[in-house]
Coordinates of C-alpha atoms in Angstrom, one line a residue:
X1 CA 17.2 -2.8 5.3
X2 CA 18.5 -3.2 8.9
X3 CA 16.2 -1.0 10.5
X4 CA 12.4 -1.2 9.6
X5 CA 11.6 -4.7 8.0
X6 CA 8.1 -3.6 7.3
X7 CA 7.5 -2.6 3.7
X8 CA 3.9 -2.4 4.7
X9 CA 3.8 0.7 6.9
X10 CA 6.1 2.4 5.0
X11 CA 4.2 1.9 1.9
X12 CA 0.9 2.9 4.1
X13 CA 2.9 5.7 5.2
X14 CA 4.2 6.7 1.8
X15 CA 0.3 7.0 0.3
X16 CA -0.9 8.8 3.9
X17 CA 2.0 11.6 2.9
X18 CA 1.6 11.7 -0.8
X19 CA 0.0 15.6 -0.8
X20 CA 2.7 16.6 1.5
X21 CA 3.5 16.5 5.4
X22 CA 6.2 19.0 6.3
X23 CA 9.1 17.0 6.1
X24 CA 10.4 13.9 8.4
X25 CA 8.4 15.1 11.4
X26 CA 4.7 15.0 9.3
X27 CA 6.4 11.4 8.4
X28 CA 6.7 10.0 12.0
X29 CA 3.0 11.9 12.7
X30 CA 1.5 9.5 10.2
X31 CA 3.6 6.5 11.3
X32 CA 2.1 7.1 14.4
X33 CA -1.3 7.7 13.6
X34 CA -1.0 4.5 11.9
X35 CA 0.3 2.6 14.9
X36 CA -2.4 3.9 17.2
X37 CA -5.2 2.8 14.1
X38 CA -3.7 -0.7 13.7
X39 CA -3.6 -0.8 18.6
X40 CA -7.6 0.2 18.2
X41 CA -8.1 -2.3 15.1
X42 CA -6.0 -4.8 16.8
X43 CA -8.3 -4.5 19.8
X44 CA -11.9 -4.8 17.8
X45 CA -10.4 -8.4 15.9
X46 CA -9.4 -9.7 19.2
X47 CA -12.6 -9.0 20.8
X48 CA -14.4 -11.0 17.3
X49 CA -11.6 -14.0 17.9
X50 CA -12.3 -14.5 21.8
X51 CA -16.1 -13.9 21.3
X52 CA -16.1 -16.5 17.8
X53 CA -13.3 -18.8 20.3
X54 CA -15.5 -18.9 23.6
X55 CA -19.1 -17.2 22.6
X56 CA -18.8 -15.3 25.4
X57 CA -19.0 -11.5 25.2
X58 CA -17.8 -11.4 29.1
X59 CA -14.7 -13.3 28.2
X60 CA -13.6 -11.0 24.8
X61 CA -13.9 -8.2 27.4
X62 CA -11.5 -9.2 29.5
X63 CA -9.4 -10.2 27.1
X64 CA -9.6 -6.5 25.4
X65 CA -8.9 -5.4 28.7
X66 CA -5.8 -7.3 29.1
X67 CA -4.7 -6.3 26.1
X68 CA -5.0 -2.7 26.6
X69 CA -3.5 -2.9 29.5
X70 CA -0.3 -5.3 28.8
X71 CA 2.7 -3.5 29.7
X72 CA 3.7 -0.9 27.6
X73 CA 1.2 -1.8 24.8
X74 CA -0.9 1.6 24.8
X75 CA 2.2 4.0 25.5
X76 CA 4.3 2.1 22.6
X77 CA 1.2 2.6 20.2
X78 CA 1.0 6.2 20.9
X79 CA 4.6 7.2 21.3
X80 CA 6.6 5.0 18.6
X81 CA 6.7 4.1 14.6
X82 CA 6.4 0.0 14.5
X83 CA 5.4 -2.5 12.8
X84 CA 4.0 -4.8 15.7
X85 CA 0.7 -3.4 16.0
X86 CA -0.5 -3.8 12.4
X87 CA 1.4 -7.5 12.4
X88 CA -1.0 -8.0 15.0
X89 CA -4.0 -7.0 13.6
X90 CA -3.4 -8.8 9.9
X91 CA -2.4 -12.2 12.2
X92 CA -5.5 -11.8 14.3
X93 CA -7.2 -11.4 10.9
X94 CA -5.4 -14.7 9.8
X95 CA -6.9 -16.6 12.7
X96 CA -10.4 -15.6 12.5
X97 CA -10.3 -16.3 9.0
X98 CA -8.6 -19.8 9.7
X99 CA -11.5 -20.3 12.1
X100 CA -14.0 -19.7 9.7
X101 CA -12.7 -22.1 6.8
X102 CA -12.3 -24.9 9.7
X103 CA -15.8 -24.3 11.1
X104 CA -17.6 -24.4 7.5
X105 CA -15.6 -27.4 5.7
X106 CA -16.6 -29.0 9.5
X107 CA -20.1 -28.3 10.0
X108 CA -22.0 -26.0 7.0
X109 CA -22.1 -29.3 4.7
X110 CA -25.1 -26.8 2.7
X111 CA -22.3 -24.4 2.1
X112 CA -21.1 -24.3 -2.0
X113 CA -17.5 -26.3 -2.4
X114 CA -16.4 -22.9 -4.1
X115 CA -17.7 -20.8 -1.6
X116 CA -15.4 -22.4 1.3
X117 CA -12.4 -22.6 -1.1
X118 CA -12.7 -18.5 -1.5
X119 CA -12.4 -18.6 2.1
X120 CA -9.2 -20.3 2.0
X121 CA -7.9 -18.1 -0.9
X122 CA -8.5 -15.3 1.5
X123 CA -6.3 -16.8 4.1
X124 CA -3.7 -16.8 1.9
X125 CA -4.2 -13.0 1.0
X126 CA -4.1 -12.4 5.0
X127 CA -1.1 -14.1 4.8
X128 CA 0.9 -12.1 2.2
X129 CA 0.0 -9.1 3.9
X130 CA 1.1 -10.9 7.0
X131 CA 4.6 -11.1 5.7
X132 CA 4.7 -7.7 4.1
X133 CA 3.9 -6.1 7.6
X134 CA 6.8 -8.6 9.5
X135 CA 9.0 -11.2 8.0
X136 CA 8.2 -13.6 10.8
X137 CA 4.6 -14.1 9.8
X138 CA 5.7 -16.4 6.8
X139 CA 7.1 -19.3 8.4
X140 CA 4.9 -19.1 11.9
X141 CA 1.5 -18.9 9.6
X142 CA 2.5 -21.3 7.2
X143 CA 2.6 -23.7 10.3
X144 CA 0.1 -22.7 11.3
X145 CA -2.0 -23.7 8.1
X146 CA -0.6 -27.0 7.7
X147 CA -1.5 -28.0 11.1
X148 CA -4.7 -26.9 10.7
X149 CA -4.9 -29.4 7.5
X150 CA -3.5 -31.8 9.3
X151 CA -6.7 -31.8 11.4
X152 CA -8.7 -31.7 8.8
X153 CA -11.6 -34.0 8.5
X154 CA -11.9 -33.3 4.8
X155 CA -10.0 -35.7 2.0
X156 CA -6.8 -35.7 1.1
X157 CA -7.3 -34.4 -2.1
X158 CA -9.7 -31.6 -0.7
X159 CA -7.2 -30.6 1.5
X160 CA -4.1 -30.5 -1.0
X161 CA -6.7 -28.3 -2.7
X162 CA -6.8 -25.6 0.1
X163 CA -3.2 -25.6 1.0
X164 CA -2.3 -24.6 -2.8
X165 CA -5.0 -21.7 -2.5
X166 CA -3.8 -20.7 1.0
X167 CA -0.2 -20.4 0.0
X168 CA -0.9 -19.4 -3.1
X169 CA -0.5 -15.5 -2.2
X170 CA 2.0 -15.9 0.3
X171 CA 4.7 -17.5 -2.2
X172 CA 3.9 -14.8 -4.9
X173 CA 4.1 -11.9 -2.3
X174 CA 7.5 -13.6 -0.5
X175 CA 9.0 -14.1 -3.8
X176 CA 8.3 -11.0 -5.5
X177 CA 9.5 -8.9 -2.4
X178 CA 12.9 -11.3 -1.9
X179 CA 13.8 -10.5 -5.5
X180 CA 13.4 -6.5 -5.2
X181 CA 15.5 -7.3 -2.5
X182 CA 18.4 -8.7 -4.1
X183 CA 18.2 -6.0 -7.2
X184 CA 18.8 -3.5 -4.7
X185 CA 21.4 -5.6 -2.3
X186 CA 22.3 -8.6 -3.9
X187 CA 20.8 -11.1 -1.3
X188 CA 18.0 -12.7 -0.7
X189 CA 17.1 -11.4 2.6
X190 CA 14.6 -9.7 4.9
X191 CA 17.1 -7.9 7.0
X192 CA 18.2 -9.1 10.4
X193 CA 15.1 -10.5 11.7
X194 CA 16.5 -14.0 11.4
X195 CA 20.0 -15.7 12.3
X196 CA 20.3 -17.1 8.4
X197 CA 19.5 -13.5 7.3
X198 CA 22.0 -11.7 9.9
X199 CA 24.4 -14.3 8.4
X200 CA 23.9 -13.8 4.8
X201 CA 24.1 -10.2 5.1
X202 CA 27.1 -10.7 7.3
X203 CA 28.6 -12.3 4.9
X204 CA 27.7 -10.2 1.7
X205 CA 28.9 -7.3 3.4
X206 CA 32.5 -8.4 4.2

């Protein structure tokens, strides 16, 4: 529990292994043939965000480009086992998603009611998945939805509507997850990613 807080990879890895790898080194093979998929994939949705941002194809260039390049992002992708790279892809999922739910409640007024509150059930789907990849998406996405309501131009009502959709997911996924938890260790925790968690395991432990 204090080592990878990613039940997400290692689920993905457990499936990618299922017929058999050769041990603990076909194990880290996989985990890094999924890290270097999630660095590409990563790459592709942040090309789609800059280009949907700034309609510029010159500008979601660069901005792959800068990416790729970042210090240690490439050689961490091909030589490690993390979770970053695929929390980065599901969160640049989240904000292209996010995008599109603002930019059709704001100006596709033709668009069906039901159709745009699918999109906002999706987001929340993005969201759990989020949080199963690193513990950190559930608070900093949650924000980042109810600011994005905030702004809203749509009605109250409409937008108490989308909030329960969006977090829909997320709350089932976080709570389901924190209660295997505490079968297995008797706290509610997500390892040491936070102070209150570091704490509470602290604690339980002595």
């Amino acid at each position: 529990i204090n080592a990878f807080r990613s039940p997400l990879i290692s689920w993905l890895i457990a499936v990618a292994s299922f017929e058999g790898t050769g041990g603990s080194e076909g194990y880290v093979h996989i985990g890094k043939l999924i890290n270097i998929g999630a660095f590409l994939l990563s790459l592709a949705l942040l090309y789609v965000l800059t280009e949907k941002l700034w309609h510029s194809r010159l500008v979601a260039s660069l901005a792959m480009l800068m990416f790729s390049l970042g210090r240690g992002l490439a050689a961490s992708a091909v030589s490690m086992v993390t979770p970053d790279f695929l929390f980065a892809a599901l969160t640049l999922t989240y904000f292209i998603v996010l995008l599109r739910c603002l930019r059709e409640d704001r100006l596709n007024e033709d668009r069906l009611e039901e159709d745009r509150l699918k999109d906002w059930f999706f987001l929340g789907s993005v969201h759990g998945l989020a949080y199963l990849a690193k513990a950190f998406a559930l608070p900093w996405l949650a924000v980042c939805t109810l600011v994005a309501l905030a702004f809203s131009t749509k009605p109250w009502k409409a937008r108490l509507v989308r909030l329960a959709l969006a977090a829909l997911i997320p709350v089932m996924v976080a709570s389901s997850w924190s209660t295997v938890l505490h079968s297995k260790y008797g706290v509610f925790t997500t390892g040491t990613q936070f102070r209150a968690n570091i704490l509470q395991w602290t604690l339980h432990a002595y």
